[in-house]
Amino acid sequence: MAAGDSACQSCEIRSRSGQRFHLWRFASIFAMGCSVGLFLHYPYLWLDRLLPAPGLRSLPTVLRKVLVGPRVASSLLGVWYFLGLGWLEGQTLDESHQELRDKFWEFYKADWCAWPPAHLVNFLFISSQFRVIYINGSTLGWGT
């Protein structure tokens, strides 16, 4: 997430005269990325235990795993992102909650467009020990 924010800020600096790198914005995004990253490791292990594939890569099992992610993780992580980042930016809980209400559905719809295809590739073609690394690369694109 921090690398994505750096890329965005670099583009903003090049396209707008007088724009500077916002270190606090970068630090806030970095902190949120670290907290989300800690959460993401364990759901993959849990999904593999909950929905073991009868074959090497069972398509029905993969599709169930793909559908669990956006319904559970996107909701929880979206709420955590908006409230956590709002807190880091000095917003009150009411302000963060209002931002969550204003932006969540757009975020959630975009999430459904990006993450199910990424997870389909992840669960069909990526070995379990490399799934978090693959998702980190996908998150770089998402964050940017």
PDB file of C-alpha atoms in Angstrom:
ATOM      1  CA  MET A   1       0.000   0.000   0.000  1.00  0.00           C
ATOM      2  CA  ALA A   2       2.864   2.363   0.796  1.00  0.00           C
ATOM      3  CA  ALA A   3       4.551   1.638  -2.537  1.00  0.00           C
ATOM      4  CA  GLY A   4       1.256   2.337  -4.311  1.00  0.00           C
ATOM      5  CA  ASP A   5       0.859   5.622  -2.459  1.00  0.00           C
ATOM      6  CA  SER A   6       4.445   6.583  -3.367  1.00  0.00           C
ATOM      7  CA  ALA A   7       3.694   5.910  -7.033  1.00  0.00           C
ATOM      8  CA  CYS A   8       0.504   8.006  -6.809  1.00  0.00           C
ATOM      9  CA  GLN A   9       2.250  10.860  -5.067  1.00  0.00           C
ATOM     10  CA  SER A  10       5.061  10.798  -7.650  1.00  0.00           C
ATOM     11  CA  CYS A  11       2.478  11.151 -10.443  1.00  0.00           C
ATOM     12  CA  GLU A  12       0.730  13.946  -8.546  1.00  0.00           C
ATOM     13  CA  ILE A  13       4.028  15.796  -8.040  1.00  0.00           C
ATOM     14  CA  ARG A  14       4.882  15.547 -11.757  1.00  0.00           C
ATOM     15  CA  SER A  15       1.438  16.678 -12.901  1.00  0.00           C
ATOM     16  CA  ARG A  16       0.842  19.544 -10.457  1.00  0.00           C
ATOM     17  CA  SER A  17       3.338  22.318  -9.948  1.00  0.00           C
ATOM     18  CA  GLY A  18       4.020  23.080  -6.312  1.00  0.00           C
ATOM     19  CA  GLN A  19       2.830  19.638  -5.161  1.00  0.00           C
ATOM     20  CA  ARG A  20       5.057  18.058  -2.522  1.00  0.00           C
ATOM     21  CA  PHE A  21       5.436  14.557  -1.137  1.00  0.00           C
ATOM     22  CA  HIS A  22       3.147  14.153   1.885  1.00  0.00           C
ATOM     23  CA  LEU A  23       5.166  12.130   4.366  1.00  0.00           C
ATOM     24  CA  TRP A  24       2.290  11.821   6.868  1.00  0.00           C
ATOM     25  CA  ARG A  25      -0.029  10.475   4.163  1.00  0.00           C
ATOM     26  CA  PHE A  26       2.655   7.948   3.207  1.00  0.00           C
ATOM     27  CA  ALA A  27       3.216   6.952   6.856  1.00  0.00           C
ATOM     28  CA  SER A  28      -0.531   6.540   7.427  1.00  0.00           C
ATOM     29  CA  ILE A  29      -0.930   4.358   4.348  1.00  0.00           C
ATOM     30  CA  PHE A  30       2.151   2.369   5.401  1.00  0.00           C
ATOM     31  CA  ALA A  31       0.657   1.745   8.851  1.00  0.00           C
ATOM     32  CA  MET A  32      -2.655   0.651   7.348  1.00  0.00           C
ATOM     33  CA  GLY A  33      -0.858  -1.655   4.928  1.00  0.00           C
ATOM     34  CA  CYS A  34       1.063  -3.266   7.768  1.00  0.00           C
ATOM     35  CA  SER A  35      -2.081  -3.828   9.805  1.00  0.00           C
ATOM     36  CA  VAL A  36      -3.958  -5.289   6.825  1.00  0.00           C
ATOM     37  CA  GLY A  37      -0.975  -7.467   5.901  1.00  0.00           C
ATOM     38  CA  LEU A  38      -0.965  -9.062   9.328  1.00  0.00           C
ATOM     39  CA  PHE A  39      -4.614  -9.955   8.880  1.00  0.00           C
ATOM     40  CA  LEU A  40      -4.250 -11.429   5.380  1.00  0.00           C
ATOM     41  CA  HIS A  41      -1.819 -14.236   6.169  1.00  0.00           C
ATOM     42  CA  TYR A  42      -4.158 -16.326   8.294  1.00  0.00           C
ATOM     43  CA  PRO A  43      -7.348 -16.318   6.188  1.00  0.00           C
ATOM     44  CA  TYR A  44      -5.549 -18.208   3.432  1.00  0.00           C
ATOM     45  CA  LEU A  45      -4.565 -20.933   5.866  1.00  0.00           C
ATOM     46  CA  TRP A  46      -8.111 -20.969   7.247  1.00  0.00           C
ATOM     47  CA  LEU A  47      -9.664 -21.194   3.761  1.00  0.00           C
ATOM     48  CA  ASP A  48      -7.421 -24.137   2.829  1.00  0.00           C
ATOM     49  CA  ARG A  49      -8.523 -25.998   5.958  1.00  0.00           C
ATOM     50  CA  LEU A  50     -12.181 -25.018   5.615  1.00  0.00           C
ATOM     51  CA  LEU A  51     -12.420 -25.776   1.900  1.00  0.00           C
ATOM     52  CA  PRO A  52      -9.814 -28.404   1.020  1.00  0.00           C
ATOM     53  CA  ALA A  53      -9.754 -29.274  -2.668  1.00  0.00           C
ATOM     54  CA  PRO A  54     -10.436 -32.938  -3.478  1.00  0.00           C
ATOM     55  CA  GLY A  55      -8.040 -32.663  -6.448  1.00  0.00           C
ATOM     56  CA  LEU A  56      -5.016 -30.477  -6.981  1.00  0.00           C
ATOM     57  CA  ARG A  57      -7.130 -27.464  -7.948  1.00  0.00           C
ATOM     58  CA  SER A  58     -10.855 -28.206  -7.793  1.00  0.00           C
ATOM     59  CA  LEU A  59     -12.781 -25.475  -9.645  1.00  0.00           C
ATOM     60  CA  PRO A  60     -15.897 -25.658  -7.385  1.00  0.00           C
ATOM     61  CA  THR A  61     -13.703 -25.345  -4.289  1.00  0.00           C
ATOM     62  CA  VAL A  62     -11.716 -22.494  -5.838  1.00  0.00           C
ATOM     63  CA  LEU A  63     -14.918 -20.639  -6.719  1.00  0.00           C
ATOM     64  CA  ARG A  64     -16.186 -20.997  -3.140  1.00  0.00           C
ATOM     65  CA  LYS A  65     -12.878 -19.596  -1.843  1.00  0.00           C
ATOM     66  CA  VAL A  66     -13.063 -16.730  -4.341  1.00  0.00           C
ATOM     67  CA  LEU A  67     -16.589 -15.824  -3.200  1.00  0.00           C
ATOM     68  CA  VAL A  68     -15.748 -15.940   0.510  1.00  0.00           C
ATOM     69  CA  GLY A  69     -13.018 -13.283   0.162  1.00  0.00           C
ATOM     70  CA  PRO A  70     -15.050 -10.319  -1.062  1.00  0.00           C
ATOM     71  CA  ARG A  71     -18.003 -11.072   1.186  1.00  0.00           C
ATOM     72  CA  VAL A  72     -15.962 -11.356   4.369  1.00  0.00           C
ATOM     73  CA  ALA A  73     -12.535  -9.792   3.929  1.00  0.00           C
ATOM     74  CA  SER A  74     -13.593  -6.820   1.799  1.00  0.00           C
ATOM     75  CA  SER A  75     -16.262  -5.819   4.271  1.00  0.00           C
ATOM     76  CA  LEU A  76     -14.041  -6.097   7.335  1.00  0.00           C
ATOM     77  CA  LEU A  77     -10.946  -4.612   5.728  1.00  0.00           C
ATOM     78  CA  GLY A  78     -12.940  -1.781   4.153  1.00  0.00           C
ATOM     79  CA  VAL A  79     -14.363  -0.755   7.494  1.00  0.00           C
ATOM     80  CA  TRP A  80     -10.920  -1.088   9.125  1.00  0.00           C
ATOM     81  CA  TYR A  81      -9.307   0.965   6.350  1.00  0.00           C
ATOM     82  CA  PHE A  82     -11.719   3.890   6.504  1.00  0.00           C
ATOM     83  CA  LEU A  83     -11.905   4.048  10.292  1.00  0.00           C
ATOM     84  CA  GLY A  84      -8.194   3.400  10.839  1.00  0.00           C
ATOM     85  CA  LEU A  85      -6.998   5.852   8.224  1.00  0.00           C
ATOM     86  CA  GLY A  86      -9.466   8.443   9.474  1.00  0.00           C
ATOM     87  CA  TRP A  87      -8.055   8.055  12.982  1.00  0.00           C
ATOM     88  CA  LEU A  88      -4.476   8.401  11.668  1.00  0.00           C
ATOM     89  CA  GLU A  89      -5.522  11.532   9.777  1.00  0.00           C
ATOM     90  CA  GLY A  90      -6.947  13.065  12.968  1.00  0.00           C
ATOM     91  CA  GLN A  91     -10.630  12.645  12.156  1.00  0.00           C
ATOM     92  CA  THR A  92     -13.152  12.094  14.895  1.00  0.00           C
ATOM     93  CA  LEU A  93     -14.951   8.754  14.964  1.00  0.00           C
ATOM     94  CA  ASP A  94     -18.074  10.495  13.637  1.00  0.00           C
ATOM     95  CA  GLU A  95     -16.122  12.002  10.718  1.00  0.00           C
ATOM     96  CA  SER A  96     -14.529   8.640   9.900  1.00  0.00           C
ATOM     97  CA  HIS A  97     -17.891   6.928  10.119  1.00  0.00           C
ATOM     98  CA  GLN A  98     -19.383   9.510   7.753  1.00  0.00           C
ATOM     99  CA  GLU A  99     -16.531   8.975   5.279  1.00  0.00           C
ATOM    100  CA  LEU A 100     -17.142   5.234   5.535  1.00  0.00           C
ATOM    101  CA  ARG A 101     -20.835   5.755   4.748  1.00  0.00           C
ATOM    102  CA  ASP A 102     -20.013   8.107   1.852  1.00  0.00           C
ATOM    103  CA  LYS A 103     -17.350   5.953   0.192  1.00  0.00           C
ATOM    104  CA  PHE A 104     -17.872   2.337   1.232  1.00  0.00           C
ATOM    105  CA  TRP A 105     -20.232   1.194  -1.532  1.00  0.00           C
ATOM    106  CA  GLU A 106     -18.039   2.602  -4.306  1.00  0.00           C
ATOM    107  CA  PHE A 107     -15.038   0.948  -2.660  1.00  0.00           C
ATOM    108  CA  TYR A 108     -16.939  -2.337  -2.270  1.00  0.00           C
ATOM    109  CA  LYS A 109     -18.111  -2.408  -5.901  1.00  0.00           C
ATOM    110  CA  ALA A 110     -14.587  -1.707  -7.156  1.00  0.00           C
ATOM    111  CA  ASP A 111     -13.316  -4.408  -4.827  1.00  0.00           C
ATOM    112  CA  TRP A 112     -15.685  -6.942  -6.394  1.00  0.00           C
ATOM    113  CA  CYS A 113     -14.320  -6.046  -9.843  1.00  0.00           C
ATOM    114  CA  ALA A 114     -10.662  -6.414  -8.888  1.00  0.00           C
ATOM    115  CA  TRP A 115     -10.334  -9.143  -6.298  1.00  0.00           C
ATOM    116  CA  PRO A 116     -12.391 -12.118  -7.506  1.00  0.00           C
ATOM    117  CA  PRO A 117     -10.332 -12.386 -10.737  1.00  0.00           C
ATOM    118  CA  ALA A 118      -7.112 -11.931  -8.761  1.00  0.00           C
ATOM    119  CA  HIS A 119      -8.157 -14.638  -6.302  1.00  0.00           C
ATOM    120  CA  LEU A 120      -9.233 -16.963  -9.091  1.00  0.00           C
ATOM    121  CA  VAL A 121      -5.674 -16.832 -10.426  1.00  0.00           C
ATOM    122  CA  ASN A 122      -4.339 -17.096  -6.885  1.00  0.00           C
ATOM    123  CA  PHE A 123      -6.223 -20.244  -5.942  1.00  0.00           C
ATOM    124  CA  LEU A 124      -5.954 -21.946  -9.340  1.00  0.00           C
ATOM    125  CA  PHE A 125      -2.311 -21.319 -10.193  1.00  0.00           C
ATOM    126  CA  ILE A 126      -0.329 -20.093  -7.162  1.00  0.00           C
ATOM    127  CA  SER A 127       1.116 -22.489  -4.572  1.00  0.00           C
ATOM    128  CA  SER A 128      -0.137 -21.841  -1.056  1.00  0.00           C
ATOM    129  CA  GLN A 129       3.272 -20.687   0.208  1.00  0.00           C
ATOM    130  CA  PHE A 130       3.337 -17.905  -2.438  1.00  0.00           C
ATOM    131  CA  ARG A 131      -0.255 -16.687  -2.158  1.00  0.00           C
ATOM    132  CA  VAL A 132       0.434 -13.776   0.178  1.00  0.00           C
ATOM    133  CA  ILE A 133       3.335 -12.610  -2.036  1.00  0.00           C
ATOM    134  CA  TYR A 134       1.076 -12.746  -5.096  1.00  0.00           C
ATOM    135  CA  ILE A 135      -1.640 -10.812  -3.284  1.00  0.00           C
ATOM    136  CA  ASN A 136       0.943  -8.238  -2.152  1.00  0.00           C
ATOM    137  CA  GLY A 137       1.783  -7.646  -5.817  1.00  0.00           C
ATOM    138  CA  SER A 138      -1.909  -7.371  -6.655  1.00  0.00           C
ATOM    139  CA  THR A 139      -2.366  -4.967  -3.747  1.00  0.00           C
ATOM    140  CA  LEU A 140       0.364  -2.760  -5.194  1.00  0.00           C
ATOM    141  CA  GLY A 141      -1.725  -2.385  -8.348  1.00  0.00           C
ATOM    142  CA  TRP A 142      -4.933  -1.911  -6.344  1.00  0.00           C
ATOM    143  CA  GLY A 143      -3.367   0.700  -4.067  1.00  0.00           C
ATOM    144  CA  THR A 144      -1.837   2.612  -6.935  1.00  0.00           C
TER     145      THR A 144
END
